[in-house]
Coordinates of C-alpha atoms in Angstrom, one line a residue:
M26 CA 27.5 -98.8 1.5
A27 CA 26.1 -97.3 4.8
L28 CA 24.3 -99.7 7.1
L29 CA 20.7 -99.0 8.0
Q30 CA 19.9 -98.6 11.7
I31 CA 16.8 -100.4 13.1
S32 CA 15.3 -99.2 16.4
E33 CA 13.6 -101.4 19.0
P34 CA 9.8 -101.3 18.8
G35 CA 8.5 -98.1 20.4
K36 CA 11.9 -96.6 20.7
S37 CA 11.8 -94.3 17.7
T38 CA 9.2 -92.6 15.6
S39 CA 8.9 -92.3 11.9
P40 CA 9.4 -88.8 10.4
H41 CA 5.6 -88.4 9.8
E42 CA 5.0 -89.5 13.4
H43 CA 7.2 -86.9 15.0
R44 CA 5.7 -86.1 18.4
L45 CA 5.4 -82.5 19.6
A46 CA 7.1 -82.3 23.0
I47 CA 8.1 -79.3 25.0
G48 CA 10.4 -78.3 27.8
I49 CA 9.1 -75.8 30.4
D50 CA 11.1 -73.7 32.8
L51 CA 8.5 -72.7 35.4
G52 CA 10.4 -69.9 37.1
T53 CA 9.7 -67.6 40.0
T54 CA 10.2 -64.4 38.1
N55 CA 9.9 -65.5 34.5
S56 CA 9.0 -68.8 32.7
L57 CA 9.9 -70.1 29.2
V58 CA 8.9 -72.9 26.9
A59 CA 11.2 -74.6 24.4
S60 CA 11.1 -77.4 21.8
V61 CA 13.4 -79.2 19.4
R62 CA 12.7 -78.1 15.8
S63 CA 14.8 -79.3 12.9
G64 CA 17.2 -80.8 15.3
I65 CA 17.8 -77.6 17.2
A66 CA 16.5 -76.8 20.7
D67 CA 15.4 -73.3 21.3
T68 CA 12.9 -71.3 23.3
M69 CA 9.6 -70.1 21.7
P70 CA 8.7 -66.4 21.6
D71 CA 5.1 -65.0 21.9
E72 CA 3.5 -62.9 19.1
N73 CA 5.5 -59.9 20.2
G74 CA 8.9 -61.7 20.1
N75 CA 9.2 -62.0 23.9
H76 CA 10.8 -65.3 24.9
L77 CA 10.4 -64.6 28.7
L78 CA 6.9 -64.8 30.1
P79 CA 6.7 -63.0 33.5
S80 CA 5.4 -65.5 36.1
V81 CA 2.6 -63.1 37.0
V82 CA -1.2 -63.6 37.0
H83 CA -3.8 -60.8 37.3
Y84 CA -7.3 -61.9 38.3
V85 CA -10.0 -59.4 37.0
D86 CA -13.1 -61.3 38.1
E87 CA -14.4 -64.9 38.3
K88 CA -14.0 -65.5 34.6
N89 CA -11.1 -63.3 33.5
S90 CA -7.4 -63.4 34.1
I91 CA -4.3 -62.1 32.4
V92 CA -0.9 -63.8 32.4
G93 CA 2.5 -62.3 31.7
H94 CA 3.4 -58.9 30.5
G95 CA -0.2 -57.6 30.7
A96 CA -0.4 -58.8 34.3
L97 CA 2.8 -57.1 35.1
Q98 CA 1.4 -53.8 33.9
A99 CA -1.9 -54.3 35.8
A100 CA 0.2 -54.9 39.0
Q101 CA 0.8 -51.2 39.3
M102 CA -2.9 -50.3 39.6
D103 CA -4.3 -53.5 41.2
P104 CA -1.6 -55.3 43.2
V105 CA -4.0 -57.1 45.5
N106 CA -5.4 -59.1 42.6
T107 CA -2.0 -59.6 40.9
I108 CA 0.1 -62.5 42.1
S109 CA 3.9 -62.9 41.4
S110 CA 6.6 -65.2 42.7
V111 CA 4.0 -67.9 43.3
K112 CA 6.6 -70.5 43.0
R113 CA 7.7 -69.7 46.6
M114 CA 4.3 -70.9 47.8
M115 CA 4.3 -74.2 45.9
G116 CA 3.9 -77.2 48.2
R117 CA 4.3 -75.1 51.3
S118 CA 2.0 -74.5 54.3
F119 CA 0.7 -71.2 55.6
A120 CA 3.0 -71.5 58.5
E121 CA 6.0 -72.0 56.2
I122 CA 5.3 -68.9 54.1
N123 CA 4.1 -66.7 57.0
G124 CA 7.3 -64.7 57.1
E125 CA 7.0 -63.7 53.5
I126 CA 3.3 -62.7 53.5
N127 CA 4.0 -59.0 54.4
R128 CA 6.3 -58.8 51.3
S129 CA 3.8 -59.9 48.8
G130 CA 1.1 -57.2 48.9
N131 CA -1.5 -59.9 48.4
K132 CA -4.1 -61.1 50.9
I133 CA -3.0 -64.7 51.9
I134 CA -5.3 -66.7 54.1
D135 CA -4.9 -70.0 56.0
T136 CA -7.3 -72.9 55.4
E137 CA -8.3 -76.0 57.2
A138 CA -6.4 -78.1 54.7
S139 CA -3.2 -76.2 55.5
V140 CA -3.1 -74.9 51.9
P141 CA -2.4 -71.2 51.8
R142 CA -4.7 -69.4 49.4
V143 CA -4.7 -65.9 47.9
E144 CA -7.8 -63.8 48.0
T145 CA -8.5 -62.4 44.5
A146 CA -11.4 -61.0 42.5
A147 CA -11.8 -64.5 41.1
G148 CA -12.1 -66.0 44.5
S149 CA -9.4 -67.6 46.6
K150 CA -6.6 -69.3 44.6
S151 CA -4.0 -71.8 45.6
A152 CA -0.5 -71.7 44.4
I153 CA -1.3 -74.8 42.2
E154 CA -4.2 -73.0 40.5
I155 CA -2.1 -69.8 39.9
S156 CA 0.8 -71.8 38.5
S157 CA -1.6 -73.8 36.2
D158 CA -2.6 -70.5 34.6
I159 CA 1.0 -69.7 33.8
L160 CA 1.5 -73.2 32.4
K161 CA -1.7 -72.9 30.3
S162 CA -0.3 -69.7 28.7
L163 CA 3.0 -71.5 27.8
R164 CA 1.0 -74.5 26.5
D165 CA -1.1 -72.2 24.3
R166 CA 2.1 -70.5 23.0
A167 CA 3.7 -73.9 22.2
E168 CA 0.6 -75.3 20.4
K169 CA 0.3 -72.1 18.3
T170 CA 4.0 -72.1 17.4
L171 CA 4.2 -75.8 16.7
G172 CA 0.8 -76.0 15.0
G173 CA -0.5 -79.1 16.7
E174 CA -1.5 -80.9 19.9
L175 CA 1.3 -81.6 22.3
F176 CA 2.4 -85.1 23.1
G177 CA 3.9 -84.1 26.5
A178 CA 6.1 -81.9 28.5
V179 CA 9.2 -82.0 30.7
I180 CA 8.9 -79.4 33.4
T181 CA 11.9 -78.3 35.5
V182 CA 11.9 -77.9 39.3
P183 CA 14.6 -76.7 41.7
A184 CA 16.8 -79.6 42.7
Y185 CA 16.1 -78.8 46.3
F186 CA 12.3 -79.1 45.9
D187 CA 10.9 -81.6 48.3
D188 CA 8.2 -84.2 47.6
A189 CA 5.3 -81.8 48.4
Q190 CA 6.7 -79.1 46.0
R191 CA 7.2 -81.6 43.2
Q192 CA 3.7 -83.0 43.6
A193 CA 2.3 -79.5 43.6
T194 CA 4.1 -78.8 40.3
K195 CA 2.6 -82.0 38.8
D196 CA -0.8 -81.0 40.0
A197 CA -0.5 -77.6 38.3
A198 CA 0.6 -79.3 35.1
R199 CA -2.3 -81.7 35.1
L200 CA -4.7 -78.8 35.8
A201 CA -3.2 -77.0 32.8
G202 CA -4.0 -79.9 30.5
L203 CA -0.3 -81.0 30.1
R204 CA 0.9 -84.6 30.0
I205 CA 4.0 -84.8 32.2
L206 CA 6.8 -86.9 30.6
R207 CA 9.1 -86.1 33.5
L208 CA 10.0 -83.6 36.1
I209 CA 13.7 -82.7 35.8
N210 CA 15.9 -80.8 38.2
E211 CA 16.8 -77.4 36.8
P212 CA 20.6 -77.8 37.2
T213 CA 20.4 -81.2 35.4
A214 CA 18.5 -79.6 32.6
A215 CA 21.3 -77.0 32.3
A216 CA 23.8 -79.8 32.2
V217 CA 21.9 -81.5 29.4
A218 CA 22.0 -78.3 27.3
Y219 CA 25.6 -77.5 28.2
G220 CA 27.0 -81.0 27.9
L221 CA 25.4 -81.8 24.6
D222 CA 26.6 -78.5 23.1
K223 CA 30.1 -78.6 24.4
K224 CA 30.7 -82.4 24.7
A225 CA 32.1 -81.7 28.2
K226 CA 33.6 -84.4 30.4
G227 CA 34.6 -84.0 34.0
T228 CA 33.1 -82.7 37.2
F229 CA 31.0 -79.6 36.9
V230 CA 29.2 -77.3 39.3
I231 CA 25.8 -76.0 38.2
Y232 CA 25.2 -72.7 40.1
D233 CA 21.5 -71.7 39.6
L234 CA 20.3 -68.5 41.2
G235 CA 16.8 -67.7 40.1
G236 CA 14.2 -65.2 41.1
G237 CA 13.1 -67.1 44.2
T238 CA 15.1 -70.2 44.6
M239 CA 18.8 -71.1 44.6
D240 CA 20.3 -74.5 43.7
V241 CA 23.7 -75.9 43.3
S242 CA 24.4 -79.3 41.9
I243 CA 27.7 -81.2 41.3
L244 CA 27.6 -83.4 38.3
K245 CA 30.0 -85.9 36.8
L246 CA 29.8 -85.9 33.0
N247 CA 31.3 -88.8 31.1
K248 CA 30.4 -90.6 27.9
G249 CA 26.9 -89.4 27.8
I250 CA 26.1 -90.1 31.4
F251 CA 25.1 -87.1 33.6
E252 CA 25.4 -88.2 37.2
V253 CA 24.4 -85.9 39.9
L254 CA 26.9 -86.4 42.7
A255 CA 25.2 -84.0 45.2
T256 CA 22.7 -81.2 45.3
A257 CA 21.9 -78.5 47.8
G258 CA 20.1 -75.2 47.9
D259 CA 17.6 -72.8 49.4
T260 CA 14.0 -72.7 48.1
A261 CA 13.5 -69.2 49.6
L262 CA 16.6 -67.4 48.3
G263 CA 17.0 -65.5 45.0
G264 CA 16.6 -62.3 43.0
D265 CA 13.5 -61.4 45.0
D266 CA 15.6 -61.1 48.1
M267 CA 17.9 -58.7 46.2
D268 CA 14.9 -56.6 45.2
H269 CA 13.8 -56.3 48.9
E270 CA 17.3 -55.2 50.0
I271 CA 17.1 -52.5 47.4
I272 CA 13.6 -51.5 48.4
D273 CA 14.6 -51.3 52.1
Y274 CA 17.4 -48.9 51.1
L275 CA 15.1 -46.8 49.0
M276 CA 12.6 -46.6 51.9
A277 CA 15.3 -45.3 54.2
E278 CA 16.4 -42.7 51.6
C279 CA 13.0 -41.3 50.7
G280 CA 11.6 -41.4 54.3
E281 CA 8.5 -43.4 53.3
E282 CA 6.7 -44.8 56.3
N283 CA 3.5 -46.3 54.9
T284 CA 5.4 -49.2 53.2
D285 CA 2.6 -51.7 53.6
E286 CA 0.3 -49.9 51.2
P287 CA -0.2 -52.5 48.3
V288 CA 0.1 -50.2 45.3
F289 CA 3.2 -48.5 46.7
K290 CA 4.8 -51.9 47.6
R291 CA 4.2 -53.3 44.1
N292 CA 5.6 -50.1 42.4
A293 CA 8.6 -50.2 44.6
L294 CA 9.2 -53.9 43.7
M295 CA 9.0 -53.1 40.0
Q296 CA 11.4 -50.2 40.5
A297 CA 13.9 -52.5 42.2
R298 CA 13.8 -54.9 39.3
N299 CA 14.3 -52.1 36.8
I300 CA 17.2 -50.9 38.8
K301 CA 18.9 -54.3 38.8
E302 CA 18.4 -54.5 35.0
N303 CA 19.7 -51.0 34.3
L304 CA 22.8 -51.5 36.4
L305 CA 23.8 -54.5 34.4
T306 CA 25.0 -52.2 31.7
N307 CA 25.2 -48.8 33.4
E308 CA 27.3 -47.5 36.3
K309 CA 24.4 -45.6 37.8
T310 CA 20.7 -45.1 37.3
D311 CA 18.1 -42.4 38.1
I312 CA 15.2 -43.3 40.3
K313 CA 11.7 -41.8 40.6
L314 CA 9.3 -43.1 43.2
L315 CA 5.7 -42.0 43.8
L316 CA 5.2 -41.8 47.6
T317 CA 1.9 -42.5 49.4
N318 CA 1.5 -38.8 50.1
G319 CA 1.3 -38.1 46.4
K320 CA 4.8 -36.5 46.1
E321 CA 7.5 -37.9 43.9
W322 CA 10.9 -38.7 45.2
S323 CA 13.9 -38.6 42.9
G324 CA 17.2 -40.2 43.6
Q325 CA 20.1 -42.1 42.1
L326 CA 21.7 -45.5 42.7
T327 CA 25.2 -46.6 41.6
R328 CA 26.2 -50.1 40.6
E329 CA 28.8 -50.1 43.4
K330 CA 26.2 -49.2 46.0
M331 CA 23.7 -51.9 44.7
Q332 CA 26.4 -54.5 44.9
V333 CA 27.0 -53.6 48.5
L334 CA 23.2 -54.0 49.2
V335 CA 22.8 -57.4 47.5
A336 CA 26.2 -58.8 48.7
P337 CA 24.6 -60.6 51.8
V338 CA 22.2 -62.5 49.5
V339 CA 25.1 -63.6 47.3
E340 CA 27.2 -64.7 50.3
K341 CA 24.2 -66.7 51.6
S342 CA 24.1 -68.5 48.2
L343 CA 27.6 -69.8 48.8
K344 CA 26.7 -71.9 51.9
P345 CA 24.8 -74.5 49.8
C346 CA 27.9 -74.7 47.6
K347 CA 30.0 -75.7 50.5
R348 CA 27.4 -78.3 51.6
A349 CA 27.2 -79.8 48.1
M350 CA 31.0 -80.2 47.8
R351 CA 31.1 -81.9 51.2
D352 CA 28.3 -84.3 50.3
A353 CA 30.0 -85.1 47.0
G354 CA 33.3 -85.6 48.6
I355 CA 35.3 -83.3 46.3
K356 CA 37.6 -80.4 46.6
K357 CA 37.7 -77.2 44.6
S358 CA 40.7 -78.5 42.7
D359 CA 38.5 -81.4 41.4
I360 CA 36.1 -79.0 39.6
D361 CA 36.5 -78.6 35.9
G362 CA 34.0 -75.8 35.4
I363 CA 31.1 -73.8 36.8
V364 CA 28.0 -73.3 34.7
M365 CA 25.9 -70.2 35.6
V366 CA 22.1 -70.4 35.4
G367 CA 19.4 -67.9 36.2
G368 CA 18.9 -64.2 35.5
P369 CA 20.7 -62.8 38.6
T370 CA 23.9 -64.6 37.6
R371 CA 24.3 -61.9 34.9
M372 CA 25.2 -59.5 37.8
Q373 CA 28.8 -58.7 38.1
I374 CA 28.9 -59.2 41.9
V375 CA 27.5 -62.7 41.5
R376 CA 30.1 -63.8 39.0
E377 CA 32.9 -62.2 41.0
K378 CA 31.8 -63.9 44.3
V379 CA 31.4 -67.3 42.6
S380 CA 34.7 -67.0 40.9
E381 CA 36.4 -66.0 44.1
F382 CA 34.8 -68.9 46.0
F383 CA 35.7 -71.7 43.5
G384 CA 39.0 -70.2 42.4
Q385 CA 38.1 -70.1 38.7
T386 CA 36.1 -68.0 36.2
P387 CA 32.6 -69.3 35.7
L388 CA 31.4 -70.4 32.2
T389 CA 29.1 -67.7 30.9
D390 CA 28.8 -68.3 27.2
I391 CA 25.3 -69.8 27.5
D392 CA 22.2 -67.5 28.0
P393 CA 21.6 -68.1 31.7
D394 CA 17.9 -67.3 31.3
R395 CA 17.2 -69.8 28.6
V396 CA 19.6 -72.7 29.2
V397 CA 17.2 -74.6 31.6
A398 CA 14.3 -74.6 29.2
V399 CA 16.6 -75.7 26.3
G400 CA 17.8 -78.7 28.4
A401 CA 14.2 -79.6 29.3
A402 CA 13.3 -79.5 25.6
L403 CA 16.1 -81.8 24.7
Q404 CA 15.0 -84.3 27.3
A405 CA 11.3 -84.0 26.2
D406 CA 12.3 -84.7 22.6
M407 CA 14.1 -87.9 23.7
L408 CA 11.3 -89.1 26.0
A409 CA 8.7 -88.5 23.2
G410 CA 10.7 -91.0 21.1
N411 CA 11.9 -88.5 18.6
K412 CA 15.6 -89.2 19.4
N413 CA 17.6 -92.2 20.4
N414 CA 18.3 -92.4 24.1
D415 CA 22.0 -91.6 24.0
V416 CA 22.0 -89.5 27.2
L417 CA 21.4 -91.0 30.6
L418 CA 20.3 -88.7 33.5
L419 CA 20.9 -89.9 37.0
D420 CA 19.2 -87.4 39.3
V421 CA 19.3 -87.7 43.1
T422 CA 16.9 -87.4 46.0
P423 CA 17.3 -83.9 47.5
L424 CA 16.4 -85.0 51.1
S425 CA 16.5 -88.2 53.0
L426 CA 13.3 -90.3 53.3
G427 CA 12.5 -92.4 56.3
L428 CA 10.0 -93.6 58.9
E429 CA 9.1 -92.7 62.5
I430 CA 10.2 -95.4 64.9
M431 CA 9.6 -95.7 68.7
G432 CA 10.8 -92.7 70.7
G433 CA 9.9 -90.2 68.1
M434 CA 13.0 -90.9 66.1
V435 CA 13.5 -91.2 62.3
E436 CA 14.9 -94.2 60.6
K437 CA 16.2 -93.2 57.2
I438 CA 15.4 -95.6 54.4
I439 CA 16.6 -93.7 51.3
P440 CA 19.5 -91.3 52.1
R441 CA 19.9 -87.9 50.7
N442 CA 21.6 -87.7 47.3
A443 CA 20.6 -91.3 46.4
T444 CA 20.5 -91.8 42.7
I445 CA 16.9 -92.1 41.3
P446 CA 14.9 -94.0 40.3
V447 CA 15.6 -96.0 43.5
A448 CA 13.9 -98.6 45.7
R449 CA 15.1 -99.5 49.2
A450 CA 13.5 -101.8 51.8
Q451 CA 14.0 -102.4 55.5
E452 CA 12.4 -104.8 57.9
F453 CA 10.7 -103.8 61.2
T454 CA 8.9 -105.7 63.9
T455 CA 6.1 -105.1 66.5
F456 CA 6.5 -103.4 69.8
K457 CA 3.8 -105.1 71.9
D458 CA 2.6 -108.7 72.3
G459 CA -0.4 -109.5 70.2
Q460 CA 0.0 -106.3 68.2
T461 CA -2.2 -106.6 65.0
A462 CA -1.6 -103.2 63.4
M463 CA 1.2 -100.9 62.7
S464 CA 1.1 -97.1 62.0
I465 CA 3.5 -96.1 59.2
H466 CA 4.6 -92.4 59.4
V467 CA 6.6 -91.3 56.3
L468 CA 9.0 -88.4 56.9
Q469 CA 11.5 -86.3 54.9
G470 CA 14.5 -84.5 56.3
E471 CA 18.0 -84.8 57.7
R472 CA 17.3 -84.5 61.4
E473 CA 17.1 -87.4 63.8
M474 CA 13.8 -86.5 65.5
V475 CA 10.3 -86.6 64.0
A476 CA 9.5 -83.1 65.3
D477 CA 12.4 -81.7 63.2
C478 CA 11.4 -83.4 59.9
R479 CA 8.6 -83.0 57.5
S480 CA 5.6 -85.3 57.6
L481 CA 4.7 -86.6 54.2
A482 CA 2.1 -89.3 54.9
K483 CA 0.6 -91.7 57.5
F484 CA -1.2 -95.0 56.9
E485 CA -1.8 -98.3 58.8
L486 CA -0.9 -101.9 58.1
K487 CA -3.6 -104.1 59.6
G488 CA -4.0 -107.8 59.9
I489 CA -0.6 -108.6 61.5
P490 CA -0.7 -112.0 63.2
P491 CA -1.0 -111.6 67.0
L492 CA 2.5 -112.8 67.9
V493 CA 4.8 -111.9 70.7
A494 CA 6.6 -108.6 70.5
G495 CA 9.5 -108.8 68.0
A496 CA 8.3 -112.0 66.3
A497 CA 6.4 -110.4 63.4
R498 CA 8.4 -109.2 60.3
I499 CA 7.2 -106.2 58.4
R500 CA 9.1 -105.1 55.3
V501 CA 8.7 -101.5 54.4
T502 CA 9.7 -100.6 50.8
F503 CA 10.3 -97.0 49.6
Q504 CA 10.3 -96.4 45.8
V505 CA 11.2 -93.1 44.3
D506 CA 10.4 -92.7 40.5
A507 CA 12.3 -90.6 37.9
D508 CA 10.2 -87.6 38.9
G509 CA 11.3 -87.8 42.5
L510 CA 7.9 -88.9 43.7
L511 CA 7.5 -91.5 46.4
N512 CA 5.5 -94.7 46.8
V513 CA 5.6 -96.7 50.1
A514 CA 4.5 -100.3 50.7
A515 CA 4.4 -102.2 54.0
T516 CA 4.2 -106.1 53.9
E517 CA 3.8 -108.6 56.7
L518 CA 6.1 -111.4 55.5
T519 CA 4.5 -114.4 57.1
S520 CA 0.9 -113.6 56.0
G521 CA 1.6 -111.6 52.9
I522 CA -0.7 -108.9 53.9
E523 CA 0.3 -105.6 52.2
T524 CA -0.7 -101.9 52.3
R525 CA 0.8 -99.3 50.0
V526 CA 0.4 -95.6 49.5
E527 CA 1.4 -93.1 46.9
V528 CA 2.6 -90.2 48.9
I529 CA 0.4 -87.2 48.0
P530 CA 1.5 -84.4 50.3
S531 CA -1.1 -82.7 52.4
Y532 CA -0.4 -79.4 50.7
G533 CA -1.4 -80.6 47.2
L534 CA -4.8 -80.7 45.7
T535 CA -6.9 -83.9 45.9
D536 CA -7.7 -85.9 42.8
G537 CA -11.3 -84.8 43.1
E538 CA -10.4 -81.2 43.2
I539 CA -8.1 -81.6 40.2
E540 CA -10.8 -83.5 38.2
S541 CA -13.4 -80.9 39.0
M542 CA -11.2 -78.0 37.9
L543 CA -10.3 -79.9 34.7
K544 CA -13.9 -80.5 33.8
D545 CA -14.7 -76.8 34.5
S546 CA -11.8 -75.6 32.3
I547 CA -13.0 -77.8 29.4
S548 CA -16.7 -77.0 29.6
H549 CA -16.0 -73.2 29.8
A550 CA -13.1 -73.1 27.4
G551 CA -15.0 -71.1 24.7
D552 CA -16.5 -68.6 27.2
D553 CA -13.1 -68.2 28.9
M554 CA -11.3 -67.4 25.7
A555 CA -14.0 -64.8 24.8
A556 CA -13.9 -63.3 28.2
R557 CA -10.1 -63.0 28.2
A558 CA -10.1 -61.3 24.8
L559 CA -12.7 -58.8 26.1
R560 CA -10.7 -58.1 29.3
E561 CA -7.5 -57.6 27.3
Q562 CA -9.3 -55.0 25.3
Q563 CA -10.6 -53.3 28.4
V564 CA -7.2 -53.2 29.9
E565 CA -5.9 -51.5 26.8
A566 CA -8.8 -49.0 26.9
D567 CA -8.0 -48.1 30.5
R568 CA -4.3 -47.6 29.7
L569 CA -5.1 -45.3 26.7
F570 CA -7.8 -43.4 28.7
Q571 CA -5.4 -42.6 31.5
A572 CA -2.5 -41.6 29.2
V573 CA -4.7 -39.3 27.1
S574 CA -6.3 -37.8 30.2
A575 CA -2.9 -37.0 31.7
A576 CA -1.6 -35.5 28.5
L577 CA -4.7 -33.2 28.1
A578 CA -4.4 -32.1 31.7
R579 CA -0.9 -31.0 31.1
D580 CA -0.7 -29.7 27.6
G581 CA -4.3 -29.7 26.2
E582 CA -5.1 -26.1 26.5
T583 CA -1.6 -25.0 25.4
L584 CA -1.4 -27.1 22.2
L585 CA -5.0 -27.6 21.1
N586 CA -7.7 -25.3 19.8
E587 CA -11.2 -25.5 21.3
S588 CA -12.6 -27.5 18.4
T589 CA -9.9 -30.2 18.5
L590 CA -9.9 -30.3 22.3
S591 CA -13.7 -30.9 22.2
E592 CA -13.3 -33.7 19.6
I593 CA -10.7 -35.5 21.7
N594 CA -12.8 -35.2 24.8
D595 CA -15.8 -36.6 23.1
C596 CA -13.8 -39.6 21.9
L597 CA -12.3 -40.0 25.4
N598 CA -15.7 -39.9 27.0
R599 CA -17.0 -42.5 24.5
L600 CA -14.1 -44.8 25.3
G601 CA -14.8 -44.4 29.0
E602 CA -18.4 -45.4 28.4
V603 CA -17.8 -48.5 26.2
S604 CA -14.9 -49.8 28.2
R605 CA -17.3 -50.6 31.1
K606 CA -19.5 -52.7 28.8
N607 CA -19.0 -56.1 27.3
D608 CA -18.8 -55.2 23.6
R609 CA -15.3 -56.0 22.5
N610 CA -15.7 -54.6 19.0
A611 CA -17.1 -51.3 20.3
I612 CA -14.2 -50.9 22.6
K613 CA -11.7 -51.7 19.8
T614 CA -13.4 -49.1 17.5
A615 CA -13.4 -46.5 20.3
I616 CA -9.6 -47.1 20.9
E617 CA -8.9 -46.7 17.2
K618 CA -10.9 -43.5 16.9
L619 CA -9.2 -41.9 19.9
D620 CA -5.8 -43.0 18.6
K621 CA -6.5 -41.3 15.3
V622 CA -7.8 -38.0 16.6
T623 CA -4.8 -37.7 19.0
Q624 CA -2.0 -38.3 16.5
D625 CA -1.5 -34.6 15.8
F626 CA -1.6 -33.8 19.5
A627 CA 1.0 -36.5 20.2
A628 CA 3.3 -35.0 17.6
K629 CA 2.9 -31.5 19.0
R630 CA 3.7 -32.8 22.5
M631 CA 6.8 -34.4 21.2
D632 CA 7.9 -31.1 19.7
L633 CA 7.1 -29.3 22.9
G634 CA 9.2 -31.8 24.9
V635 CA 12.2 -31.2 22.7
S636 CA 11.8 -27.5 23.0
R637 CA 11.7 -27.8 26.8
A638 CA 14.8 -29.9 26.8
L639 CA 16.6 -27.3 24.7
S640 CA 15.4 -24.3 26.7
G641 CA 18.4 -22.3 27.9
H642 CA 20.8 -24.0 25.5
N643 CA 22.4 -22.9 22.2
I644 CA 22.3 -25.2 19.2
N645 CA 26.0 -24.7 18.8
E646 CA 26.5 -26.6 22.1
F647 CA 25.2 -29.8 20.4
T648 CA 27.0 -29.3 17.1
K649 CA 30.4 -28.2 18.3
E650 CA 33.1 -30.7 17.4
P651 CA 35.0 -32.2 20.5
D652 CA 38.5 -30.9 21.1

């Protein structure tokens, strides 16, 4: 007879109390959402079957925005109001991203609060607000798929994200109406998915090359414990850099000089991404690029040439690998396997370089695009209480945390790669006789001087007894929670006076701003949904209008009689009129009518295209059996 298992109170839920929890991979290029259903973790597709959501937002006006594939299409016509790769701006100041501004095609402005903002048709937007729109889209997809309200979410971040970037991610999630169960490092999420599937034991390298960030983590897996021994990376290195290497080459080939023109820059960027995708399966690909002078340039790029172009980016990604191995105190011979994560790791040159560096073939039998979201979903399912806690995650701090001491130096309290959650304390004393206050300056970084590290927070401990210099004892305690977020407390031990601060980086939003935006999103929810539906219909109308207009200009007089041509033009003009108004049903009707009257025209154009392709050829050329 089998024994019944009894869980501790609050540790497990009844079947009818199953909590809906999700894992989100908030990526630079694409994002995904996953959940555990019927015991299996998998990503959730949208209504069109697309699992990947492009991390792109198009702002139409103050009330309308489009996220994902629709925004990607809008980027070609309106790049200024379309933002992509926003993850590179998360938690960073204007000065830190200044070198990347010319690449984006957007108008990025500095502010008094040091938060860079993007000028759009909806007003200026911070990276947090833009990211929240992406998270809202994923939340809506999950609620629609799962059929209920979400209990919470685990969101992944690059292992090398610092405190400011992690706090910015949490702010974006709160703004999107998500309850954060935990932030989890992307490589650790991959290890969760991989380790649970394969029952792996040993020392593994998680090589994660995404669209805009690169991480490497060294993990020790044993008996359900995932311990991160070391982590390193670059928050400004990824597939985007490969794209720009390809773009620079194309510019030199086609002789384009006006490379700062927004529409041209965005089209060139999309071309570069398409080229990378095509060359994953083909040895060469044809390229057509519309230049700013109106002419079209045609060319070709081989996989071999592309690999030469992106090789410097791949080589740069190996430097953090060396650093992580040194920090973990291991040799290449100690490594039992390399797990590949991120879309760019599908490229042959990336796998070859990583294989050459570590001296063994990487493990590639898991979808590198989806493994992070799957791991986050597994963790979310456990934290929601749907599954017994049989897996222990031991993440680490990506950078050292410390205080400024006299002389502009940094005293490290929590060293880099310390296992979290963690709490460390250290005692300090006063510098002058009768000193009754002390300024606490919290810093993050590996350098020894304050000027070379990142300032996280400043606060004062007042009420120190006026003793001689060196007599007072002040204990400063640093506490990092499971999300990698920091709390600092300073206590004067003789009097018991204490001051503490939750470190909210200067580049995040204030609680007031978050609260105001949340209230606005709730009060205008119905209007926002209606406005979005209208705008999506208007975008479709614009697309159809341009496509039919171009087709008529080329083949209308050749293929259509006067009566049919007039009928199509009437429908086209009608669509142009209603698309500028706010009647969604009228636009939908006009689209359907135009689509109906152009069906015969479309069929004739297809026949004409085949005829043009066969011109000058004999049918026997295509039916002849090979020798």
